[in-house]
PDB file of C-alpha atoms in Angstrom:
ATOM      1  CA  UNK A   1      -7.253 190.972  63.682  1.00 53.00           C
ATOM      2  CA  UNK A   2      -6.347 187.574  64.039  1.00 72.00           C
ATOM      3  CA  UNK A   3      -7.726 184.481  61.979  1.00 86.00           C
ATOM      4  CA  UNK A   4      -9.482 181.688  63.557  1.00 88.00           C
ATOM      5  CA  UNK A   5      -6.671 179.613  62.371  1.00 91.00           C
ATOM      6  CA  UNK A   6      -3.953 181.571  64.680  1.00 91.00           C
ATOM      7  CA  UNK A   7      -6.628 181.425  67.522  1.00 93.00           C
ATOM      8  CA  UNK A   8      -6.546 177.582  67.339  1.00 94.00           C
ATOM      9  CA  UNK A   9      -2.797 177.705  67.231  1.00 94.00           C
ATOM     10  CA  UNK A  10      -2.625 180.047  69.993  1.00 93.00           C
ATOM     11  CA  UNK A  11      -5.675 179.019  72.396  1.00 94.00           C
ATOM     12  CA  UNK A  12      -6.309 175.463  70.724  1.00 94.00           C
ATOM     13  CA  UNK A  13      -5.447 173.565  73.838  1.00 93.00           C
ATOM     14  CA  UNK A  14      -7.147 175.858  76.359  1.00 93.00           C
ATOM     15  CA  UNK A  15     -10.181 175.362  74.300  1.00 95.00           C
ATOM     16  CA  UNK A  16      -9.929 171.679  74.257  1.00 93.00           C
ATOM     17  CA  UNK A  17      -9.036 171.782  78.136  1.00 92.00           C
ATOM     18  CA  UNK A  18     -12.363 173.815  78.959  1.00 92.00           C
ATOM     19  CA  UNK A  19     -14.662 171.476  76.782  1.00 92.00           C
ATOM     20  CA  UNK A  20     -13.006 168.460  79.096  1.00 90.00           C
ATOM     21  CA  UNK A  21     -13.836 170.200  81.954  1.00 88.00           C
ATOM     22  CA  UNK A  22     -17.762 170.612  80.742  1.00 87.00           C
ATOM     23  CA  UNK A  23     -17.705 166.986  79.000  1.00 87.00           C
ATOM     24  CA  UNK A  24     -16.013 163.598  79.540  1.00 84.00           C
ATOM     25  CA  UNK A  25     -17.024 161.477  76.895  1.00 86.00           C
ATOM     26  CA  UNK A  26     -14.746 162.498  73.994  1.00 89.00           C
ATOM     27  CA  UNK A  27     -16.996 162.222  71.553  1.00 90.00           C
ATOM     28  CA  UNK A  28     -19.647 164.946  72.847  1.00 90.00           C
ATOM     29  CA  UNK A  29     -16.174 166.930  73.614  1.00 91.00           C
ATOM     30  CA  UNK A  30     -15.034 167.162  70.455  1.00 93.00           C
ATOM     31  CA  UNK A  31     -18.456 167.906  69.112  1.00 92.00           C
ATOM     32  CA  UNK A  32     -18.500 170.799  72.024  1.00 93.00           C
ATOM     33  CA  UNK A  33     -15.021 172.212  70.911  1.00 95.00           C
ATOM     34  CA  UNK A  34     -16.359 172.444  67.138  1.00 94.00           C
ATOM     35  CA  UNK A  35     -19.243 174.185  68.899  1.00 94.00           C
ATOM     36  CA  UNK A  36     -16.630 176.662  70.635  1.00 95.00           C
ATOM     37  CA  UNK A  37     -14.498 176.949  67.711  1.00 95.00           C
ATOM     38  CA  UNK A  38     -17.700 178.071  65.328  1.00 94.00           C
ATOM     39  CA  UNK A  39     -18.991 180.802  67.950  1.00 94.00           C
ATOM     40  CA  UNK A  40     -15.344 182.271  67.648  1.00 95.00           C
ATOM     41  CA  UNK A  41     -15.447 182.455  64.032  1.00 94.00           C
ATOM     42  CA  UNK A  42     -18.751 183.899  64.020  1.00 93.00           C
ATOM     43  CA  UNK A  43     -17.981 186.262  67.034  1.00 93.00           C
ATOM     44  CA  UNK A  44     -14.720 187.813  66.453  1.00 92.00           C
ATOM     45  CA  UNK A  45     -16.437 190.645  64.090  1.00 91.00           C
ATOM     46  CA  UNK A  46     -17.706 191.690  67.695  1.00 90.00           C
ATOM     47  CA  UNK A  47     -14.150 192.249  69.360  1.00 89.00           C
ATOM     48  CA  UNK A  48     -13.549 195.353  70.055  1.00 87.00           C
ATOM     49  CA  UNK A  49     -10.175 195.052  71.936  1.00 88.00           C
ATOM     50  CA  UNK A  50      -7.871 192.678  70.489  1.00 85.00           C
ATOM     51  CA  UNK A  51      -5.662 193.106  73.179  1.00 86.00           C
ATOM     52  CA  UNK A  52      -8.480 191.112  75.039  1.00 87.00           C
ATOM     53  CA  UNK A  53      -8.266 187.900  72.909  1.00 92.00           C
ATOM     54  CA  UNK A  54      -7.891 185.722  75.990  1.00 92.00           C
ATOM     55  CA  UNK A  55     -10.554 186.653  77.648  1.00 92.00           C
ATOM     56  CA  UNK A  56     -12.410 186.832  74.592  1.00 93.00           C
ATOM     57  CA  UNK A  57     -12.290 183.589  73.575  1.00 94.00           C
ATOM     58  CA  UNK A  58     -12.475 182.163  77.289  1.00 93.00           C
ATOM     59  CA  UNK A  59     -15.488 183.682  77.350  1.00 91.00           C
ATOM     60  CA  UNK A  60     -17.172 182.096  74.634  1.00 94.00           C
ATOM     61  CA  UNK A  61     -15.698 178.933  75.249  1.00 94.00           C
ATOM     62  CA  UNK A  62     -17.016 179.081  78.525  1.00 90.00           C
ATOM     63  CA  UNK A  63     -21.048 180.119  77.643  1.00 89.00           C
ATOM     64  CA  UNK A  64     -20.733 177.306  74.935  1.00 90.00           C
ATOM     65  CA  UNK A  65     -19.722 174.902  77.773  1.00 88.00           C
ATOM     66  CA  UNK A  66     -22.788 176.090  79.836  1.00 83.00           C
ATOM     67  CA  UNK A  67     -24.749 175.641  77.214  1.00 82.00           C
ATOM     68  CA  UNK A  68     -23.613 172.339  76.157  1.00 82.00           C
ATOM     69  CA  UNK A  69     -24.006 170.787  80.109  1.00 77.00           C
ATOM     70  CA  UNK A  70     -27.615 172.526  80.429  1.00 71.00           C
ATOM     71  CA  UNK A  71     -28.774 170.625  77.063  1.00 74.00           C
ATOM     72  CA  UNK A  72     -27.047 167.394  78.114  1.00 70.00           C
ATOM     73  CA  UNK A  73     -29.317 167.780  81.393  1.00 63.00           C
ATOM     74  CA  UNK A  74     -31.944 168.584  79.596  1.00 61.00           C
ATOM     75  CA  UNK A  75     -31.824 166.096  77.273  1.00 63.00           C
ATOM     76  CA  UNK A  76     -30.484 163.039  80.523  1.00 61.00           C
ATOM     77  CA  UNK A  77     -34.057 164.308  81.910  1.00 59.00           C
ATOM     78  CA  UNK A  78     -36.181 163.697  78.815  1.00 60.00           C
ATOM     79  CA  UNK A  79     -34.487 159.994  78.543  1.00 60.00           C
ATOM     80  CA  UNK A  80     -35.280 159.427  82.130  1.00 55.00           C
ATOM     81  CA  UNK A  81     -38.958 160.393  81.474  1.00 55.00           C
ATOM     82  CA  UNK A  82     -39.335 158.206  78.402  1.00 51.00           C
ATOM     83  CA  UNK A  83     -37.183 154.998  78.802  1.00 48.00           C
ATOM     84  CA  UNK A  84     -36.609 155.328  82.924  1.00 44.00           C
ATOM     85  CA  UNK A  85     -35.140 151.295  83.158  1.00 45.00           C
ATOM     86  CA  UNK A  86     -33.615 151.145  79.863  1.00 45.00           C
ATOM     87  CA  UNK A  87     -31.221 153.843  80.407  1.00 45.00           C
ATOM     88  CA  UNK A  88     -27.820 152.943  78.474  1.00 43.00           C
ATOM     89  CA  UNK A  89     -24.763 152.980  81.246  1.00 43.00           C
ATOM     90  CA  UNK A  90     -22.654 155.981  80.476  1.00 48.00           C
ATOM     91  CA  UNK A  91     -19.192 155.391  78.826  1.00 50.00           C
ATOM     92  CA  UNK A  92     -16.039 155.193  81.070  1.00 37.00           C
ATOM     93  CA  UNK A  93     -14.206 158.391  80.739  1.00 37.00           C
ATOM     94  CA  UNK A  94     -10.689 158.706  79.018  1.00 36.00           C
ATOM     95  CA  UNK A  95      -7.597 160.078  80.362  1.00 35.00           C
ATOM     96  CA  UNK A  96      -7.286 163.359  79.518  1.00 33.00           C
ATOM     97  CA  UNK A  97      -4.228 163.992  80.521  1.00 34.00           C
ATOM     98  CA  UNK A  98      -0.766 161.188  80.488  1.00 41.00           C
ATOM     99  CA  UNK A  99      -0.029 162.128  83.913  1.00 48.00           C
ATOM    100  CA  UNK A 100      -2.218 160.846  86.676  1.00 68.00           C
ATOM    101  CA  UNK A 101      -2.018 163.608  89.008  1.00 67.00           C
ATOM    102  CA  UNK A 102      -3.534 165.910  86.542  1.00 68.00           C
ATOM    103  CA  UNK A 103      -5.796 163.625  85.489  1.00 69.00           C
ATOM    104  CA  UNK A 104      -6.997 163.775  89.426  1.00 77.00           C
ATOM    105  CA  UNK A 105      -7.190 167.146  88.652  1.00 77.00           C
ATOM    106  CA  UNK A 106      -8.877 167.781  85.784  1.00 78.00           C
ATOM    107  CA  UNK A 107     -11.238 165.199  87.645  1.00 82.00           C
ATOM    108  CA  UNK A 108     -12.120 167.074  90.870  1.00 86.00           C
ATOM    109  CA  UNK A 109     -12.197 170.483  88.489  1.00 87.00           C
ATOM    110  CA  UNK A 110     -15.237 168.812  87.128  1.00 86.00           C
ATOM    111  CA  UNK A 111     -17.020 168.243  90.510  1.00 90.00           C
ATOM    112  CA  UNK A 112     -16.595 171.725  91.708  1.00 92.00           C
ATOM    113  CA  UNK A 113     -19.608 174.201  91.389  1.00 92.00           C
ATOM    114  CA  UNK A 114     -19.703 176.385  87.404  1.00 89.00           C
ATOM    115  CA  UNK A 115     -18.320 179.231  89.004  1.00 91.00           C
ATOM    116  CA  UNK A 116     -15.329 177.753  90.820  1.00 94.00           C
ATOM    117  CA  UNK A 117     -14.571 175.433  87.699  1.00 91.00           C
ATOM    118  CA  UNK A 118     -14.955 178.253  85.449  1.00 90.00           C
ATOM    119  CA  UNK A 119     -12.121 180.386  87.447  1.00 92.00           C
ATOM    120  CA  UNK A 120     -10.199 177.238  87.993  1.00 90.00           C
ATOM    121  CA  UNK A 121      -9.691 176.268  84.179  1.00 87.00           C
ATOM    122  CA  UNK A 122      -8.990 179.642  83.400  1.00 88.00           C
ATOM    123  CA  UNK A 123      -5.933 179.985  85.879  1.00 87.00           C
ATOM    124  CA  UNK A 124      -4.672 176.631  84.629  1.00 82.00           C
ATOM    125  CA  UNK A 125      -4.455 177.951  81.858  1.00 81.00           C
ATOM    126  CA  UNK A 126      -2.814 181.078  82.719  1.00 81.00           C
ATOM    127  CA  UNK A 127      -4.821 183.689  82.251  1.00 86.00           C
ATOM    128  CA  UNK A 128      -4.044 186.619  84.958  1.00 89.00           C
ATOM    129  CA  UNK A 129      -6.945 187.792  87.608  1.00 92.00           C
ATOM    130  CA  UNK A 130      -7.988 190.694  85.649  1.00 90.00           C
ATOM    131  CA  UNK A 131      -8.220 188.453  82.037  1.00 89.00           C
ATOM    132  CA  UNK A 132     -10.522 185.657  84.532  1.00 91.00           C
ATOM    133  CA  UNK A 133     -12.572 188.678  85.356  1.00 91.00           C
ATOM    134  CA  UNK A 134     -13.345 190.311  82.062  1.00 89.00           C
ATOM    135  CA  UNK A 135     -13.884 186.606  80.163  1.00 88.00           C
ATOM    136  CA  UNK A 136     -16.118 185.611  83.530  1.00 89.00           C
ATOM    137  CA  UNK A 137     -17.556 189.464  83.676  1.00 90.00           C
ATOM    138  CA  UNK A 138     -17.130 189.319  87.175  1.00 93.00           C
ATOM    139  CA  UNK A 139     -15.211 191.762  89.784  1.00 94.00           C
ATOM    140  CA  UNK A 140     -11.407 191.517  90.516  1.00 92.00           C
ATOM    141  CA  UNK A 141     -12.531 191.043  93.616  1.00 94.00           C
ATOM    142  CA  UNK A 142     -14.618 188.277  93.019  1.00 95.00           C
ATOM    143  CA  UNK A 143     -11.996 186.509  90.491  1.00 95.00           C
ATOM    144  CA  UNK A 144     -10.251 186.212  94.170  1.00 94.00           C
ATOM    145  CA  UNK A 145     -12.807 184.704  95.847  1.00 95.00           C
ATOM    146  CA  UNK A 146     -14.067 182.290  93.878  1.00 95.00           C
ATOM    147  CA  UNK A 147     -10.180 180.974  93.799  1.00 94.00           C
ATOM    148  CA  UNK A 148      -9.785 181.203  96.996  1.00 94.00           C
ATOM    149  CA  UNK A 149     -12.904 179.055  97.378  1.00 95.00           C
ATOM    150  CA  UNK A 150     -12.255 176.469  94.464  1.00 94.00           C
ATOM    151  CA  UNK A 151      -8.693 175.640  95.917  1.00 93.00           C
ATOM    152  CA  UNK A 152     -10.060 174.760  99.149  1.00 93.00           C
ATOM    153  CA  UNK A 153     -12.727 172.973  97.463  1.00 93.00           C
ATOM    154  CA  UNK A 154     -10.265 170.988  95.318  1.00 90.00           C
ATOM    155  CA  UNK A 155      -8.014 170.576  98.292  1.00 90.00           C
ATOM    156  CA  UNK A 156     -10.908 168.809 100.343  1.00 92.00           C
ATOM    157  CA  UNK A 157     -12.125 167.046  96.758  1.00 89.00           C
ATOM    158  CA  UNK A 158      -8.319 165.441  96.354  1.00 86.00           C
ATOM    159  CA  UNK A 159      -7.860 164.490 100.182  1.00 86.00           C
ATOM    160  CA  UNK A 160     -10.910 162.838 100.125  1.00 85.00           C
ATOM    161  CA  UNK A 161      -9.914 160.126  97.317  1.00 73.00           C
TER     162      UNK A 161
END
């Protein structure tokens, strides 16, 4: 069984890339990947397969994303409801990646629907159709679609800018 320490090696970047594509402001992003990083620890007792890290930890990272944009609403709602004209301006997002075109990437990831952005961070980072669909717990079949869908989303997303 691997360590959490040879996970981060291993998977440390795909974490950090799925907690940009759930938060911009680097801050709440880093406090999201220590959020990731601690339900892996606690977690990996659980796995089963460890020939299914990937989608393992994918998975978690993932739910702990959901999570994290759910309270974030949650919590953008209650603000509204107590202080609605005092509301602080948000803070202008960082580049998260050097290159600009992935930057524009990363970007229009963001705006697509959870399920397309969840299959669409998961191929970027490399994980195979099968992997998408057992850290999604979808179909094959499905994995396909929602691809299929996301690219055309991103496609129109990118043109329109």
């Amino acid at each position: 069984m691997r360590g959490l320490e040879q996970i981060v090696a291993d998977y440390g970047s795909g974490i950090a890339r799925v907690a940009a594509s759930y938060e911009a402001d680097r801050m709440l992003r880093e406090d999201l990947t220590q959020e990731i990083l601690l339900a892996i620890h606690r977690a990996l007792p659980s796995l089963a397969n460890p020939d299914s890290l990937a989608p393992f930890v994918f998975r978690i990272a993932h739910n702990r994303g959901v999570t994290h944009v759910a309270r974030q609403i949650g919590a953008r709602r209650a603000a509204q409801r107590t202080e609605p004209d005092d509301a602080s301006p948000e803070t202008p997002e960082e580049r998260l990646l050097a290159n600009e075109r992935a930057n524009r990437v990363t970007m229009a990831v963001r705006r697509l629907p959870l399920p397309y952005r969840q299959v669409m961070t998961l191929l970027l980072e490399e994980l195979s159709y099968a992997e998408i669909a057992e850290a999604l717990d979808i179909s094959l079949s499905n994995v396909g679609v929602r691809v299929n869908r996301a690219k055309a989303q991103l496609k129109a997303i990118l043109d329109d800018e």
